[in-house]
Short mmCIF file of C-alpha atoms in Angstrom, two decimals:
data_model
loop_
_atom_site.label_atom_id
_atom_site.label_comp_id
_atom_site.label_asym_id
_atom_site.label_seq_id
_atom_site.Cartn_x
_atom_site.Cartn_y
_atom_site.Cartn_z
CA MET C 1439 -0.03 0.16 -0.22
CA SER C 1440 1.67 3.69 -1.00
CA SER C 1441 1.95 6.27 2.01
CA THR C 1442 -1.01 8.17 0.13
CA ASP C 1443 -3.34 5.07 0.76
CA LYS C 1444 -1.94 5.07 4.40
CA ARG C 1445 -2.82 8.41 5.33
CA TYR C 1446 -6.08 8.72 3.74
CA ALA C 1447 -7.89 5.44 5.53
CA THR C 1448 -6.50 1.59 5.94
CA SER C 1449 -7.79 -0.57 7.73
CA ILE C 1450 -9.62 -0.91 11.27
CA ASP C 1451 -7.45 -1.89 14.86
CA LEU C 1452 -10.48 -2.49 16.60
CA PRO C 1453 -11.29 -0.92 19.30
CA THR C 1454 -12.11 2.09 17.76
CA GLU C 1455 -13.74 4.03 20.81
CA ASP C 1456 -10.75 6.51 19.79
CA VAL C 1457 -12.68 7.14 16.08
CA PHE C 1458 -16.40 6.52 16.94
CA ARG C 1459 -16.31 8.49 20.07
CA ASN C 1460 -19.62 9.00 22.25
CA LEU C 1461 -21.28 6.38 19.91
CA GLN C 1462 -23.28 5.31 22.40
CA ASN C 1463 -25.20 8.55 23.02
CA ALA C 1464 -26.20 8.97 19.10
CA CYS C 1465 -29.60 10.16 18.70
CA HIS C 1466 -29.44 10.24 14.38
CA PHE C 1467 -27.04 8.57 11.81
CA ALA C 1468 -25.73 8.70 8.70
CA VAL C 1469 -23.77 7.02 6.00
CA ASP C 1470 -22.58 7.72 2.21
CA ILE C 1471 -21.19 4.59 1.36
CA GLY C 1472 -18.93 4.56 -2.25
CA GLY C 1473 -17.28 2.52 -4.31
CA SER C 1474 -13.48 3.06 -2.17
CA LEU C 1475 -15.00 4.79 0.94
CA VAL C 1476 -17.28 4.90 3.41
CA LYS C 1477 -18.07 8.10 5.38
CA VAL C 1478 -20.03 7.54 8.78
CA ALA C 1479 -22.34 10.85 10.50
CA TYR C 1480 -23.82 10.78 13.58
CA CYS C 1481 -24.87 13.26 16.28
CA SER C 1482 -24.27 12.41 20.22
CA LYS C 1483 -25.35 14.58 23.24
CA LEU C 1484 -22.00 15.77 24.90
CA HIS C 1485 -22.63 15.95 29.01
CA ARG C 1486 -20.79 19.04 29.76
CA ARG C 1487 -20.12 20.32 32.95
CA THR C 1488 -19.58 23.99 33.26
CA SER C 1489 -18.51 26.39 36.65
CA GLN C 1490 -19.03 30.41 37.17
CA VAL C 1491 -17.03 32.27 40.22
CA ARG C 1492 -19.45 34.22 41.99
CA ASP C 1493 -19.00 36.52 44.80
CA HIS C 1494 -19.92 35.67 48.14
CA LYS C 1495 -21.42 38.15 50.41
CA GLU C 1496 -22.84 36.56 53.37
CA ASP C 1497 -19.59 34.53 54.65
CA ASN C 1498 -16.60 37.25 55.21
CA ASN C 1499 -13.72 34.81 55.24
CA CYS C 1500 -15.01 33.19 51.75
CA ILE C 1501 -13.91 35.74 48.70
CA TYR C 1502 -15.75 33.93 46.46
CA GLN C 1503 -18.20 30.65 45.86
CA VAL C 1504 -17.58 27.72 42.79
CA LEU C 1505 -20.61 26.76 41.06
CA GLU C 1506 -21.09 24.08 38.89
CA GLU C 1507 -24.19 22.94 36.65
CA ASP C 1508 -24.27 19.66 34.58
CA GLY C 1509 -25.66 20.46 31.02
CA TYR C 1510 -25.68 18.18 27.43
CA THR C 1511 -24.79 19.93 23.97
CA ARG C 1512 -24.75 18.69 20.76
CA ARG C 1513 -21.47 16.91 18.28
CA LEU C 1514 -21.10 16.33 14.92
CA HIS C 1515 -19.37 13.24 14.24
CA PHE C 1516 -18.18 12.58 10.58
CA ILE C 1517 -15.80 9.37 10.11
CA LYS C 1518 -14.41 7.68 6.78
CA PHE C 1519 -13.07 4.55 6.22
CA GLU C 1520 -12.36 2.42 3.30
CA THR C 1521 -15.14 0.30 1.76
CA LYS C 1522 -13.88 -3.18 2.12
CA TYR C 1523 -13.76 -2.58 5.95
CA ILE C 1524 -17.69 -1.70 6.43
CA HIS C 1525 -18.37 -5.59 7.88
CA GLN C 1526 -16.24 -4.95 10.84
CA CYS C 1527 -17.16 -1.22 10.66
CA LEU C 1528 -21.26 -2.23 11.44
CA ASP C 1529 -20.79 -5.20 14.07
CA PHE C 1530 -18.83 -2.44 15.81
CA ILE C 1531 -21.50 -0.20 15.72
CA ARG C 1532 -24.39 -2.35 16.37
CA GLY C 1533 -22.58 -3.17 20.03
CA HIS C 1534 -22.37 0.09 20.77
CA LEU C 1535 -25.09 2.02 18.88
CA MET C 1536 -27.88 -0.56 20.92
CA GLN C 1537 -26.57 1.43 24.33
CA SER C 1538 -28.05 4.63 22.97
CA LYS C 1539 -32.21 4.53 23.90
CA GLU C 1540 -32.91 8.04 22.25
CA PHE C 1541 -31.32 6.36 19.31
CA MET C 1542 -32.88 2.96 19.35
CA LEU C 1543 -36.53 4.02 20.95
CA GLU C 1544 -37.10 6.57 18.61
CA LYS C 1545 -34.98 7.32 15.70
CA LYS C 1546 -33.99 3.49 14.04
CA ASN C 1547 -33.70 4.79 10.67
CA ILE C 1548 -30.69 5.71 8.87
CA LYS C 1549 -29.98 7.99 5.74
CA ALA C 1550 -27.49 6.90 3.10
CA THR C 1551 -26.55 7.94 0.22
CA GLY C 1552 -24.08 6.85 -2.47
CA GLY C 1553 -23.91 4.31 -4.91
CA GLY C 1554 -22.87 1.55 -2.29
CA ALA C 1555 -26.26 2.37 -0.19
CA HIS C 1556 -28.18 -0.03 -3.00
CA LYS C 1557 -25.46 -2.97 -2.42
CA TYR C 1558 -25.03 -2.94 1.15
CA LYS C 1559 -28.40 -1.93 2.04
CA ASP C 1560 -29.67 -5.43 3.00
CA GLN C 1561 -26.79 -6.41 5.21
CA ILE C 1562 -26.58 -2.78 7.23
CA ILE C 1563 -30.77 -3.49 7.79
CA LYS C 1564 -29.84 -7.32 8.89
CA THR C 1565 -26.75 -5.81 10.82
CA LEU C 1566 -28.09 -3.14 12.62
CA GLY C 1567 -31.96 -3.25 12.79
CA VAL C 1568 -32.83 -0.54 11.30
CA GLN C 1569 -34.98 1.08 8.56
CA LEU C 1570 -32.62 2.44 5.41
CA ASP C 1571 -33.74 5.66 3.45
CA LYS C 1572 -32.23 6.61 0.29
CA GLU C 1573 -31.15 10.38 -0.39
CA ASP C 1574 -30.47 12.08 -3.39
CA GLU C 1575 -26.91 11.93 -3.83
CA MET C 1576 -26.68 15.22 -5.58
CA GLU C 1577 -28.73 17.09 -3.01
CA CYS C 1578 -26.78 15.83 0.01
CA LEU C 1579 -23.77 16.85 -1.75
CA ILE C 1580 -24.97 20.36 -2.36
CA ASN C 1581 -26.86 20.47 1.43
CA GLY C 1582 -22.65 19.41 2.88
CA SER C 1583 -21.17 22.02 0.70
CA ASN C 1584 -23.10 24.77 1.62
CA PHE C 1585 -23.18 23.85 5.42
CA LEU C 1586 -19.22 23.33 5.73
CA LEU C 1587 -18.91 26.97 3.72
CA LYS C 1588 -21.31 29.27 6.06
CA ASN C 1589 -20.38 26.75 9.17
CA ILE C 1590 -16.48 25.89 9.10
CA PRO C 1591 -13.90 29.06 9.58
CA ASP C 1592 -11.00 28.38 6.83
CA GLU C 1593 -12.86 25.51 5.50
CA ALA C 1594 -11.88 26.68 1.17
CA PHE C 1595 -8.61 26.78 0.72
CA ILE C 1596 -6.26 27.96 -2.59
CA TYR C 1597 -3.31 25.56 -3.41
CA GLN C 1598 0.01 27.61 -4.45
CA ARG C 1599 2.17 24.64 -4.28
CA HIS C 1600 5.38 26.83 -5.27
CA GLY C 1601 4.08 29.98 -3.29
CA GLN C 1602 5.07 31.57 0.37
CA SER C 1603 2.51 29.26 1.83
CA GLU C 1604 0.89 26.54 0.12
CA TYR C 1605 -2.22 26.43 1.53
CA GLN C 1606 -4.19 30.65 2.06
CA PHE C 1607 -7.48 30.33 3.80
CA GLN C 1608 -10.36 32.12 2.59
CA GLY C 1609 -12.22 32.72 5.76
CA ILE C 1610 -15.87 32.80 6.40
CA HIS C 1611 -18.09 34.32 3.83
CA HIS C 1612 -21.95 35.03 4.86
CA ASP C 1613 -22.66 35.05 1.21
CA ILE C 1614 -21.63 32.53 -0.46
CA PHE C 1615 -23.55 31.90 -3.19
CA PRO C 1616 -23.70 31.48 -6.65
CA TYR C 1617 -20.51 28.95 -7.46
CA LEU C 1618 -19.81 26.17 -8.99
CA LEU C 1619 -18.96 22.64 -7.58
CA VAL C 1620 -16.81 20.35 -9.65
CA ASN C 1621 -17.16 17.02 -8.55
CA ILE C 1622 -14.57 14.40 -9.45
CA GLY C 1623 -14.83 10.88 -9.12
CA SER C 1624 -14.98 8.55 -12.12
CA GLY C 1625 -16.50 11.35 -14.44
CA VAL C 1626 -16.83 14.91 -13.71
CA SER C 1627 -19.79 16.85 -13.28
CA PHE C 1628 -20.60 20.42 -13.14
CA VAL C 1629 -22.95 21.99 -10.84
CA LYS C 1630 -23.79 25.84 -10.42
CA VAL C 1631 -25.22 26.46 -7.01
CA GLU C 1632 -27.72 29.69 -6.14
CA SER C 1633 -29.16 29.02 -3.21
CA GLU C 1634 -29.62 27.16 -0.43
CA THR C 1635 -32.89 25.36 -2.65
CA LYS C 1636 -31.49 25.88 -5.86
CA TYR C 1637 -28.82 24.66 -7.84
CA GLU C 1638 -28.63 22.62 -11.61
CA ARG C 1639 -26.26 20.54 -13.14
CA ILE C 1640 -25.09 22.42 -16.02
CA GLY C 1641 -22.83 19.98 -17.51
CA GLY C 1642 -20.36 17.06 -17.62
CA THR C 1643 -17.49 14.65 -19.03
CA SER C 1644 -16.66 11.14 -18.89
CA THR C 1645 -13.08 12.71 -18.79
CA GLY C 1646 -12.44 11.86 -15.04
CA GLY C 1647 -10.32 9.91 -12.22
CA GLY C 1648 -11.82 6.35 -13.88
CA ASP C 1649 -10.43 7.68 -17.29
CA ILE C 1650 -7.10 8.09 -15.65
CA LEU C 1651 -6.58 4.73 -13.97
CA GLY C 1652 -8.35 2.78 -17.01
CA THR C 1653 -5.80 4.53 -19.43
CA TRP C 1654 -2.81 3.11 -17.44
CA ILE C 1655 -3.65 -0.08 -16.77
CA SER C 1656 -4.62 -1.14 -20.24
CA SER C 1657 -1.78 0.24 -21.49
CA TYR C 1658 0.34 -2.49 -19.34
CA LYS C 1659 -0.02 -6.07 -20.74
CA LYS C 1660 2.77 -6.99 -18.29
CA PRO C 1661 2.91 -5.24 -14.96
CA SER C 1662 6.93 -3.60 -14.55
CA SER C 1663 8.10 -3.18 -11.42
CA LEU C 1664 7.20 0.71 -11.22
CA TYR C 1665 3.02 -0.61 -12.60
CA ALA C 1666 0.52 1.29 -10.75
CA VAL C 1667 -2.60 -0.70 -10.01
CA THR C 1668 -4.16 1.83 -7.83
CA PHE C 1669 -4.96 5.68 -8.13
CA ASP C 1670 -2.78 6.71 -5.05
CA ASP C 1671 0.23 4.18 -6.69
CA LEU C 1672 -0.55 6.42 -9.95
CA LEU C 1673 -0.53 9.48 -8.26
CA GLU C 1674 2.64 8.78 -6.41
CA LEU C 1675 4.43 7.43 -9.80
CA ALA C 1676 3.59 10.73 -11.21
CA GLU C 1677 4.96 12.98 -8.37
CA LYS C 1678 8.80 11.79 -9.67
CA GLY C 1679 7.79 12.08 -13.74
CA ASP C 1680 8.90 14.64 -16.31
CA HIS C 1681 5.36 15.38 -18.49
CA LYS C 1682 8.22 17.52 -20.78
CA LYS C 1683 9.79 13.64 -21.96
CA VAL C 1684 6.28 12.38 -23.01
CA ASP C 1685 4.16 16.00 -24.00
CA MET C 1686 5.24 17.97 -27.18
CA LEU C 1687 5.79 21.69 -26.30
CA VAL C 1688 5.31 24.64 -28.38
CA ARG C 1689 8.63 24.94 -27.86
CA ASP C 1690 9.33 22.06 -29.88
CA ILE C 1691 7.14 22.68 -32.76
CA TYR C 1692 8.13 26.33 -33.02
CA GLY C 1693 11.75 26.63 -31.48
CA GLY C 1694 10.47 28.68 -28.60
CA GLU C 1695 7.21 30.74 -27.99
CA TYR C 1696 4.70 31.50 -30.19
CA SER C 1697 4.15 35.01 -29.63
CA THR C 1698 1.94 36.49 -32.18
CA ILE C 1699 -0.88 33.90 -30.68
CA GLY C 1700 0.07 34.50 -27.17
CA LEU C 1701 1.73 30.97 -26.58
CA LYS C 1702 4.77 30.43 -24.53
CA GLY C 1703 7.51 27.88 -25.09
CA ASP C 1704 6.50 25.92 -22.18
CA ILE C 1705 3.07 25.22 -23.20
CA ILE C 1706 1.60 21.31 -23.86
CA ALA C 1707 0.67 21.25 -27.36
CA SER C 1708 0.26 18.06 -27.82
CA SER C 1709 -0.27 15.66 -24.78
CA PHE C 1710 2.01 12.47 -25.69
CA GLY C 1711 2.98 13.87 -28.74
CA LYS C 1712 6.66 12.81 -28.01
CA ALA C 1713 5.29 9.41 -27.30
CA ALA C 1714 5.58 8.63 -31.22
CA ARG C 1715 8.90 9.16 -31.32
CA THR C 1716 11.49 6.97 -30.78
CA ASP C 1717 15.46 6.28 -31.50
CA LYS C 1718 16.59 4.27 -34.03
CA GLU C 1719 16.54 1.36 -32.50
CA ASN C 1720 12.58 2.03 -30.89
CA VAL C 1721 13.60 2.23 -27.29
CA PRO C 1722 11.43 5.03 -25.50
CA CYS C 1723 13.17 7.57 -23.98
CA TYR C 1724 11.40 8.27 -21.42
CA LYS C 1725 9.85 6.36 -18.03
CA ASP C 1726 6.45 4.95 -16.56
CA GLU C 1727 6.61 8.05 -14.15
CA ASP C 1728 6.87 10.79 -17.35
CA VAL C 1729 4.01 8.57 -18.84
CA ALA C 1730 1.76 9.11 -15.18
CA ARG C 1731 2.15 12.44 -15.13
CA SER C 1732 2.10 13.60 -18.57
CA LEU C 1733 -1.94 11.40 -17.87
CA LEU C 1734 -2.82 13.48 -14.59
CA LEU C 1735 -2.08 16.82 -16.80
CA SER C 1736 -4.08 15.82 -19.80
CA ILE C 1737 -6.80 15.06 -18.02
CA SER C 1738 -6.52 18.26 -14.96
CA ASN C 1739 -5.97 20.52 -18.07
CA ASP C 1740 -9.25 19.33 -20.00
CA ILE C 1741 -11.43 19.65 -16.77
CA GLY C 1742 -9.92 22.95 -15.90
CA GLN C 1743 -10.73 24.35 -19.65
CA LEU C 1744 -14.36 23.06 -19.06
CA ALA C 1745 -14.56 24.32 -15.61
CA SER C 1746 -13.20 27.99 -16.61
CA LEU C 1747 -15.54 27.95 -19.87
CA TYR C 1748 -19.00 27.10 -17.69
CA CYS C 1749 -17.58 29.92 -15.19
CA ARG C 1750 -17.60 32.22 -18.01
CA LEU C 1751 -21.16 31.24 -19.60
CA HIS C 1752 -23.04 31.55 -16.57
CA GLN C 1753 -20.50 34.67 -15.00
CA LEU C 1754 -19.38 32.32 -11.73
CA LYS C 1755 -16.52 33.63 -10.07
CA LYS C 1756 -15.87 30.64 -7.28
CA ILE C 1757 -15.06 27.28 -8.33
CA TYR C 1758 -14.87 24.56 -5.15
CA PHE C 1759 -13.39 21.27 -6.53
CA GLY C 1760 -14.10 18.24 -4.96
CA GLY C 1761 -14.03 14.01 -4.97
CA TYR C 1762 -12.13 11.33 -5.11
CA PHE C 1763 -10.05 12.47 -7.71
CA ILE C 1764 -9.19 15.05 -5.34
CA ARG C 1765 -8.62 14.06 -1.81
CA GLY C 1766 -6.26 16.86 -0.55
CA HIS C 1767 -3.74 15.42 -2.46
CA PRO C 1768 -0.65 18.35 -3.05
CA LEU C 1769 -0.12 17.29 -6.95
CA THR C 1770 -3.54 17.17 -7.89
CA MET C 1771 -4.79 20.23 -6.62
CA HIS C 1772 -1.70 21.48 -8.19
CA THR C 1773 -2.42 20.94 -11.60
CA ILE C 1774 -6.57 21.28 -11.25
CA SER C 1775 -4.83 25.06 -10.25
CA PHE C 1776 -2.67 25.42 -12.73
CA ALA C 1777 -5.46 24.77 -15.49
CA ILE C 1778 -7.84 26.77 -13.77
CA ASN C 1779 -5.10 29.82 -13.66
CA PHE C 1780 -4.53 29.34 -17.19
CA TRP C 1781 -7.63 28.67 -19.12
CA SER C 1782 -9.19 31.85 -17.14
CA LYS C 1783 -6.43 33.60 -17.47
CA GLY C 1784 -5.58 34.66 -14.19
CA GLU C 1785 -9.05 35.94 -13.64
CA ILE C 1786 -9.95 32.94 -11.00
CA GLN C 1787 -8.37 30.84 -8.92
CA ALA C 1788 -9.24 27.07 -7.92
CA LEU C 1789 -10.79 26.59 -4.11
CA PHE C 1790 -10.95 23.43 -2.22
CA MET C 1791 -12.12 22.47 0.68
CA ARG C 1792 -10.57 20.49 4.18
CA HIS C 1793 -13.38 18.02 3.90
CA GLU C 1794 -14.85 17.55 1.09
CA GLY C 1795 -14.81 13.96 1.45
CA TYR C 1796 -17.37 14.40 3.65
CA LEU C 1797 -19.88 16.29 1.80
CA GLY C 1798 -22.40 13.70 1.17
CA ALA C 1799 -22.58 12.18 4.31
CA ILE C 1800 -23.14 15.82 5.99
CA GLY C 1801 -25.63 16.31 3.09
CA ALA C 1802 -27.27 12.89 4.23
CA PHE C 1803 -27.24 13.75 7.96
CA LEU C 1804 -28.91 17.17 7.47
CA LYS C 1805 -31.96 15.51 5.59
CA GLY C 1806 -32.48 13.29 8.98
CA ALA C 1807 -31.65 16.27 11.04
CA GLU C 1808 -34.08 18.43 10.25
CA GLU C 1809 -36.12 18.50 13.82
CA GLU C 1810 -33.03 19.67 15.25
CA ASP C 1811 -32.71 23.00 13.48
CA THR C 1812 -29.20 23.17 11.96
CA ASP C 1813 -29.32 25.92 10.59
CA ARG C 1814 -30.56 28.14 14.43
CA TYR C 1815 -26.76 26.92 15.41
CA THR C 1816 -23.60 28.00 14.93
CA TRP C 1817 -21.19 25.08 14.41
CA GLY C 1818 -17.34 25.19 15.65
CA GLU C 1819 -14.21 22.41 14.95
CA ASN C 1820 -13.32 20.70 17.63
CA PHE C 1821 -9.63 19.93 16.95
CA ALA C 1822 -8.91 17.62 19.16
CA GLY C 1823 -10.62 15.23 17.20
CA CYS C 1824 -10.12 16.40 13.46
CA SER C 1825 -7.43 15.21 10.69
CA GLY C 1826 -5.50 17.51 8.84
CA LEU C 1827 -4.40 18.45 5.65
CA SER C 1828 -2.14 16.50 3.75
CA SER C 1829 1.38 17.98 3.47
CA SER C 1830 3.46 17.95 0.31
CA ASN C 1831 6.46 16.99 2.28
CA PRO C 1832 6.19 13.16 3.26
CA LEU C 1833 8.20 13.35 6.45
CA LEU C 1834 5.54 16.34 7.85
CA ASP C 1835 2.43 13.81 7.07
CA SER C 1836 2.85 11.00 9.18
CA ARG C 1837 -0.32 10.72 11.04
CA GLU C 1838 0.41 8.73 15.02
CA ARG C 1839 -2.91 6.57 15.20
CA SER C 1840 -3.03 3.39 15.97
CA SER C 1841 -6.38 3.26 13.77
CA THR C 1842 -5.41 6.05 10.73
CA PHE C 1843 -9.17 7.36 9.84
CA ASP C 1844 -9.80 10.77 8.64
CA MET C 1845 -12.21 12.24 11.01
CA LEU C 1846 -13.89 15.69 11.76
CA GLU C 1847 -16.12 16.65 15.28
CA LEU C 1848 -18.32 19.72 15.27
CA ASP C 1849 -19.34 21.27 18.62
CA LYS C 1850 -22.77 23.10 18.93
CA LEU C 1851 -21.88 26.10 19.91
CA GLU C 1852 -23.67 28.35 23.10
CA LYS C 1853 -25.02 31.26 20.98
CA MET C 1854 -25.13 31.84 17.04
CA LEU C 1855 -22.98 33.70 15.85
CA GLN C 1856 -23.72 36.43 13.63
CA PRO C 1857 -21.82 39.52 11.74
CA CYS C 1858 -21.72 42.69 13.25
CA SER C 1859 -24.06 44.53 12.66
CA LEU C 1860 -22.65 47.58 12.21
CA LEU C 1861 -20.74 46.79 9.57
CA LEU C 1862 -21.36 48.65 5.84
CA ASP C 1863 -20.60 45.22 4.40
CA PRO C 1864 -19.37 41.89 6.41
CA ASN C 1865 -18.35 40.20 2.96
CA SER C 1866 -15.61 42.74 2.18
CA TYR C 1867 -14.84 43.69 5.73
CA LEU C 1868 -10.80 42.76 6.53
CA PRO C 1869 -9.99 42.19 9.82
CA ASP C 1870 -6.60 43.76 11.75
CA THR C 1871 -5.37 40.80 12.19
CA VAL C 1872 -1.91 38.45 11.06
CA ASP C 1873 -1.87 35.69 8.85
CA LEU C 1874 0.79 33.59 10.15
CA THR C 1875 -0.11 31.07 7.51
CA THR C 1876 0.88 33.28 4.51
CA ASP C 1877 4.15 35.31 5.96
CA THR C 1878 6.73 33.14 6.89
CA ALA C 1879 9.14 35.59 8.53
CA ALA C 1880 6.31 36.42 11.02
CA ARG C 1881 5.41 32.25 11.98
CA GLU C 1882 8.93 31.46 12.23
CA TYR C 1883 9.04 34.66 14.12
CA TRP C 1884 6.66 33.59 16.69
CA ILE C 1885 6.95 29.56 16.74
CA ASP C 1886 10.73 30.73 17.91
CA CYS C 1887 9.31 32.81 20.63
CA PHE C 1888 7.14 30.11 21.77
CA SER C 1889 9.44 27.32 21.57
CA ASN C 1890 11.90 29.18 23.40
CA SER C 1891 9.19 29.95 26.32
CA VAL C 1892 8.09 26.97 27.23
CA ASP C 1893 10.85 25.76 29.33
CA LYS C 1894 10.97 29.35 30.80
CA CYS C 1895 6.62 28.73 31.36
CA ILE C 1896 7.62 25.31 33.02
CA TRP C 1897 10.16 26.64 35.31
CA ILE C 1898 8.84 30.08 36.20
CA PRO C 1899 4.88 29.96 35.82
CA PHE C 1900 3.15 32.67 36.87
CA VAL C 1901 -0.69 33.77 36.76
CA ARG C 1902 -0.49 35.03 32.92
CA SER C 1903 0.71 31.68 31.89
CA LEU C 1904 -1.60 30.25 33.24
CA LEU C 1905 -4.48 32.03 32.30
CA ASP C 1906 -3.55 31.54 28.58
CA THR C 1907 -3.43 27.75 28.98
CA SER C 1908 -6.19 26.13 26.39
CA SER C 1909 -8.93 24.65 28.66
CA HIS C 1910 -10.16 22.95 25.34
CA CYS C 1911 -9.14 19.24 26.45
CA LEU C 1912 -10.32 19.84 30.19
CA SER C 1913 -14.00 20.90 28.78
CA ASP C 1914 -14.09 17.69 26.47
CA CYS C 1915 -12.98 15.61 29.56
CA LEU C 1916 -15.51 16.92 31.76
CA PHE C 1917 -13.33 18.53 33.94
CA THR C 1918 -13.86 22.22 35.16
CA ASP C 1919 -12.06 24.90 34.88
CA PRO C 1920 -9.08 25.05 37.59
CA TYR C 1921 -8.39 28.66 36.96
CA SER C 1922 -11.59 30.24 38.01
CA GLN C 1923 -10.46 31.94 40.91
CA VAL C 1924 -7.95 33.65 38.89
CA ARG C 1925 -10.40 34.66 35.98
CA LYS C 1926 -11.42 36.35 38.89
CA LEU C 1927 -8.65 37.58 41.22
CA VAL C 1928 -5.05 39.16 40.17
CA ILE C 1929 -2.91 37.55 42.24
CA VAL C 1930 0.47 39.59 42.86
CA MET C 1931 3.32 38.10 44.18
CA PRO C 1932 6.92 39.53 45.15
CA ARG C 1933 9.33 37.95 43.20
CA LYS C 1934 12.57 39.07 45.39
CA MET C 1935 10.24 38.37 49.10
CA PRO C 1936 8.82 34.97 48.28
CA GLY C 1937 7.93 34.28 51.76
CA SER C 1938 5.79 37.25 51.77
CA SER C 1939 2.00 36.78 51.95
CA VAL C 1940 -0.20 36.94 48.86
CA GLU C 1941 -2.17 40.08 47.66
CA TYR C 1942 -6.12 39.45 46.63
CA PHE C 1943 -7.15 42.66 44.51
CA LYS C 1944 -10.59 42.17 42.91
CA SER C 1945 -10.73 42.53 38.71
#
């Protein structure tokens, strides 16, 4: 199995309590079953313990009192794994789902989408003892996309492989419509999304991910040492290739650029054009990896050109890409971004989503949770339970986890977030902040500052450093805030007199 396979979805090492967290308290359930991957979505009721510090006016000997309250909130869980392990997962889910009284007594139905919803329907019904409601795949895809773009900060990003920063995150824009969603699987669908309920498939092409893998496999009768049998193996092989040994460039025809019509010399004039040319001994001067690279560029350029033309035809300014073809793979995003930039003449940039693999599962879940009024709440990403983006550097992309899943968890916030009413145009407002993902010098400076201060904070702790400590994991494990009193009081400890008394001042 390739390194790309391993970081995207691998086998399940049961028990999987760390992955299917809080499954025994699930109240809604949905699945998106594809040919290669299964995405599971469920909502759980999460026990929360909150604490408040109040003045104690009755007892003069007591400065304050801490009151604890028990409550419940909602958390959305999304897990992604390989379809071939669906049998083990269904058995595991059955053992834990039966403990959820709310689900077994009230719901007992699961929303499903994807082609595998038909294939595994009988097995799901038999194993879990539930009813399976099949939802429209395209509708789920659009609903999931809208939900992520409206709720998750920095969900969308621009990928620039050779830029100062690889990922340029876009933040949340309250006016996300209209946009073009390009879903690249075995084939390609182009969907114009105009509102929450209005969308239209405006075109498609059979030249997609299936075309790349099918062409590659059918071209080789006898496997070689570099023979790729999966799409991930093919992408890994393409990373090592040089398409210029296979493709015919403009300069190969004209000896340089064709300035009259605006073609630079390094532009591809004919994909695989050099493959028809061999030396006198008929020995090809290119390798397998060069062919793989050329094949990927050929398909990506065609998709990018079609996407740009559809945007121009329908006057759209934003293009989001998703599907099995993308999956956060750096080389794929690079080729798509280059194609969009070239064919749109720099007017449009390709946009990708961090969690695009969950669009169908999220959409199916929302169909089954309409009574929860998810639009009335704001959801925040629980980073402690989420997977990150892949890095183009293999050394930086090792995920230390006994069961390698991709996961996403969203917590319902106490209050719904709204743009400030005093802003004239929230979408054009630029906050006075420094984005450390784009400023390399500032990022390195602050990382050095934080790294150099770690030992000092350990050996010489002080109030401010305690207040800066994140309480996210403590809250997740139902611990109360240990720094409640110092948030209410300011503690002053003279350094030269370690034995002196501590003075308390009301903040």
